[in-house]
Amino acid sequence: ISNCVINLSADKDRVLAEAFRVLKPGGRLAVSDVVTRGDIPADIRRSVELWVGCIAGALDAGEYRAKLERAG
């Protein structure tokens, strides 16, 4: 279970891969996270205040789904 944590990770692919690795066979991963509808401009991604507010690390919803599918 993850609640607004993965978006703060610098290596989201690694986090998701590890989460799926440790699941029991047939297990399910539940995620509640911040996503966007489109790209975030570079100046926003560099903002410390927006990282603290969980916005700068957010992925586009489609990109997030693709990462989940690749991970497991």
Coordinates of C-alpha atoms in Angstrom, one line a residue, residues 1-57:
I1 CA 0.0 0.0 0.0
S2 CA 1.3 3.4 -1.0
N3 CA -0.2 6.8 -0.3
C4 CA 1.4 9.7 -2.0
V5 CA 5.0 8.4 -1.7
I6 CA 6.0 7.0 -5.1
N7 CA 5.7 10.4 -6.7
L8 CA 8.5 11.6 -4.4
S9 CA 10.9 8.8 -5.4
A10 CA 13.6 9.7 -7.9
D11 CA 13.5 6.2 -9.3
K12 CA 9.9 5.3 -9.7
D13 CA 10.6 2.3 -11.9
R14 CA 12.8 0.7 -9.2
V15 CA 10.2 1.4 -6.5
L16 CA 7.4 -0.3 -8.5
A17 CA 9.6 -3.2 -9.5
E18 CA 10.5 -3.9 -5.9
A19 CA 6.9 -3.6 -4.8
F20 CA 5.8 -6.2 -7.3
R21 CA 8.8 -8.4 -6.5
V22 CA 7.8 -8.8 -2.8
L23 CA 4.1 -9.4 -3.5
K24 CA 2.9 -12.9 -2.8
P25 CA 1.8 -14.8 -5.9
G26 CA -1.6 -13.5 -6.9
G27 CA -1.1 -10.5 -4.6
R28 CA -2.3 -7.0 -5.4
L29 CA -0.7 -3.6 -5.1
A30 CA -2.8 -0.6 -4.0
V31 CA -1.5 2.8 -4.8
S32 CA -2.9 6.3 -4.1
D33 CA -0.7 8.9 -5.6
V34 CA -0.6 12.3 -7.2
V35 CA -0.8 12.2 -11.0
T36 CA -1.1 14.9 -13.7
R37 CA -2.9 15.3 -17.0
G38 CA 0.0 16.1 -19.2
D39 CA 3.6 17.1 -18.8
I40 CA 4.9 19.4 -16.0
P41 CA 7.2 22.2 -17.1
A42 CA 10.8 21.9 -16.1
D43 CA 10.8 25.0 -13.9
I44 CA 8.0 23.5 -11.8
R45 CA 9.9 20.2 -11.6
R46 CA 12.9 22.1 -10.1
S47 CA 10.8 23.8 -7.4
V48 CA 11.7 22.6 -3.9
E49 CA 8.4 23.9 -2.6
L50 CA 6.4 21.9 -5.2
W51 CA 8.4 18.7 -4.4
V52 CA 7.5 19.2 -0.8
G53 CA 3.9 19.7 -1.9
C54 CA 4.1 16.4 -3.9
I55 CA 3.4 18.1 -7.3
A56 CA 6.9 18.3 -8.9
G57 CA 7.4 14.5 -8.9

